[in-house]
PDB file of C-alpha atoms in Angstrom:
ATOM      1  CA  MET A 138     -13.434  12.410  15.600  1.00 87.00           C
ATOM      2  CA  GLU A 139     -13.517  11.269  11.977  1.00 85.00           C
ATOM      3  CA  GLN A 140      -9.743  11.705  11.696  1.00 89.00           C
ATOM      4  CA  LEU A 141      -9.238   9.525  14.750  1.00 94.00           C
ATOM      5  CA  ILE A 142     -11.354   6.742  13.270  1.00 94.00           C
ATOM      6  CA  MET A 143      -9.600   7.014   9.882  1.00 92.00           C
ATOM      7  CA  GLY A 144      -6.241   6.818  11.667  1.00 94.00           C
ATOM      8  CA  ALA A 145      -7.325   3.719  13.564  1.00 96.00           C
ATOM      9  CA  ILE A 146      -8.513   2.063  10.345  1.00 96.00           C
ATOM     10  CA  ALA A 147      -5.237   2.985   8.612  1.00 97.00           C
ATOM     11  CA  ALA A 148      -3.187   1.607  11.506  1.00 97.00           C
ATOM     12  CA  GLY A 149      -5.217  -1.602  11.511  1.00 98.00           C
ATOM     13  CA  SER A 150      -4.746  -1.985   7.764  1.00 98.00           C
ATOM     14  CA  MET A 151      -1.001  -1.414   8.072  1.00 98.00           C
ATOM     15  CA  PHE A 152      -0.822  -4.014  10.849  1.00 98.00           C
ATOM     16  CA  ALA A 153      -2.814  -6.522   8.786  1.00 98.00           C
ATOM     17  CA  GLY A 154      -0.471  -5.858   5.856  1.00 98.00           C
ATOM     18  CA  LEU A 155       2.544  -6.549   8.046  1.00 98.00           C
ATOM     19  CA  PHE A 156       0.875  -9.723   9.283  1.00 97.00           C
ATOM     20  CA  PHE A 157       0.421 -11.014   5.713  1.00 98.00           C
ATOM     21  CA  PHE A 158       3.905  -9.819   4.727  1.00 98.00           C
ATOM     22  CA  ARG A 159       5.376 -11.894   7.540  1.00 97.00           C
ATOM     23  CA  PHE A 160       3.594 -14.992   6.231  1.00 96.00           C
ATOM     24  CA  TRP A 161       4.798 -14.216   2.710  1.00 97.00           C
ATOM     25  CA  HIS A 162       8.353 -13.938   4.029  1.00 96.00           C
ATOM     26  CA  GLN A 163       8.060 -17.387   5.626  1.00 97.00           C
ATOM     27  CA  THR A 164       6.300 -19.188   2.767  1.00 96.00           C
ATOM     28  CA  ARG A 165       7.094 -17.110  -0.353  1.00 95.00           C
ATOM     29  CA  ASP A 166       3.473 -17.671  -1.427  1.00 95.00           C
ATOM     30  CA  ARG A 167       2.312 -14.731  -3.572  1.00 94.00           C
ATOM     31  CA  PHE A 168      -1.158 -15.050  -2.062  1.00 96.00           C
ATOM     32  CA  PHE A 169       0.099 -13.425   1.143  1.00 97.00           C
ATOM     33  CA  LEU A 170       2.048 -10.769  -0.757  1.00 97.00           C
ATOM     34  CA  PHE A 171      -1.066  -9.730  -2.693  1.00 98.00           C
ATOM     35  CA  PHE A 172      -3.070  -9.498   0.527  1.00 98.00           C
ATOM     36  CA  ALA A 173      -0.319  -7.432   2.183  1.00 98.00           C
ATOM     37  CA  GLY A 174      -0.281  -5.053  -0.775  1.00 98.00           C
ATOM     38  CA  SER A 175      -4.047  -4.770  -0.684  1.00 98.00           C
ATOM     39  CA  PHE A 176      -4.117  -3.821   2.984  1.00 98.00           C
ATOM     40  CA  TRP A 177      -1.259  -1.340   2.545  1.00 98.00           C
ATOM     41  CA  LEU A 178      -3.090   0.326  -0.342  1.00 97.00           C
ATOM     42  CA  GLU A 179      -6.200   0.581   1.810  1.00 96.00           C
ATOM     43  CA  ALA A 180      -4.132   2.151   4.607  1.00 97.00           C
ATOM     44  CA  LEU A 181      -2.630   4.692   2.205  1.00 96.00           C
ATOM     45  CA  ASN A 182      -6.103   5.456   0.900  1.00 94.00           C
ATOM     46  CA  ARG A 183      -7.360   6.162   4.438  1.00 94.00           C
ATOM     47  CA  ILE A 184      -4.319   8.318   5.180  1.00 95.00           C
ATOM     48  CA  ALA A 185      -4.910  10.298   1.982  1.00 93.00           C
ATOM     49  CA  LEU A 186      -8.563  10.792   2.918  1.00 91.00           C
ATOM     50  CA  THR A 187      -7.458  12.195   6.263  1.00 91.00           C
ATOM     51  CA  VAL A 188      -4.614  14.402   5.024  1.00 91.00           C
ATOM     52  CA  VAL A 189      -6.158  15.936   1.890  1.00 88.00           C
ATOM     53  CA  ASP A 190      -8.293  18.994   2.600  1.00 82.00           C
ATOM     54  CA  HIS A 191     -11.966  18.597   1.749  1.00 80.00           C
ATOM     55  CA  ALA A 192     -11.459  14.985   0.661  1.00 77.00           C
ATOM     56  CA  ASN A 193     -14.597  12.961   0.169  1.00 79.00           C
ATOM     57  CA  GLU A 194     -14.829   9.178  -0.011  1.00 77.00           C
ATOM     58  CA  GLN A 195     -17.154   9.510  -2.982  1.00 79.00           C
ATOM     59  CA  GLU A 196     -14.497  11.081  -5.220  1.00 84.00           C
ATOM     60  CA  PRO A 197     -13.497   8.778  -8.097  1.00 88.00           C
ATOM     61  CA  LEU A 198      -9.801   8.788  -7.202  1.00 88.00           C
ATOM     62  CA  PHE A 199     -10.440   7.115  -3.862  1.00 89.00           C
ATOM     63  CA  TYR A 200     -12.723   4.556  -5.490  1.00 90.00           C
ATOM     64  CA  VAL A 201     -10.008   3.682  -8.033  1.00 94.00           C
ATOM     65  CA  VAL A 202      -7.537   2.989  -5.227  1.00 94.00           C
ATOM     66  CA  ARG A 203     -10.126   0.782  -3.525  1.00 93.00           C
ATOM     67  CA  LEU A 204     -10.843  -0.987  -6.800  1.00 95.00           C
ATOM     68  CA  ILE A 205      -7.144  -1.767  -7.214  1.00 97.00           C
ATOM     69  CA  SER A 206      -6.966  -2.964  -3.610  1.00 97.00           C
ATOM     70  CA  TYR A 207      -9.917  -5.305  -4.019  1.00 97.00           C
ATOM     71  CA  GLY A 208      -8.568  -6.374  -7.402  1.00 97.00           C
ATOM     72  CA  LEU A 209      -5.393  -7.539  -5.677  1.00 97.00           C
ATOM     73  CA  ILE A 210      -7.466  -9.701  -3.343  1.00 97.00           C
ATOM     74  CA  LEU A 211      -9.386 -11.186  -6.267  1.00 97.00           C
ATOM     75  CA  ALA A 212      -6.141 -11.778  -8.175  1.00 96.00           C
ATOM     76  CA  ALA A 213      -4.647 -13.550  -5.152  1.00 96.00           C
ATOM     77  CA  ILE A 214      -7.658 -15.834  -4.823  1.00 96.00           C
ATOM     78  CA  TRP A 215      -7.759 -16.526  -8.564  1.00 96.00           C
ATOM     79  CA  GLN A 216      -4.026 -17.249  -8.708  1.00 93.00           C
ATOM     80  CA  LYS A 217      -4.217 -19.558  -5.685  1.00 92.00           C
ATOM     81  CA  ASN A 218      -7.149 -21.559  -7.077  1.00 92.00           C
ATOM     82  CA  ARG A 219      -5.670 -21.719 -10.573  1.00 90.00           C
ATOM     83  CA  GLY A 220      -2.609 -23.550  -9.257  1.00 63.00           C
ATOM     84  CA  LYS A 221      -4.682 -26.433  -7.868  1.00 63.00           C
ATOM     85  CA  ARG A 222      -5.955 -27.627 -11.246  1.00 58.00           C
TER      86      ARG A 222
END
């Protein structure tokens, strides 16, 4: 059951990434590209958690990937707000 839920989360993250990638393609705004990358990293993280034997979300490697993913979101927001000044 856990693998099914992880697969659904990964598929949703991939779809969200494609959604933001489409907006980046139309506008060429890096904000959308950073968000797409963040969601794709999260999807890959969920896939890795499902595929790797005895994987645990509390292992540091999976937290580093999440940290990078959330860092991309923060960088996108910072970059977008910096341009308004």
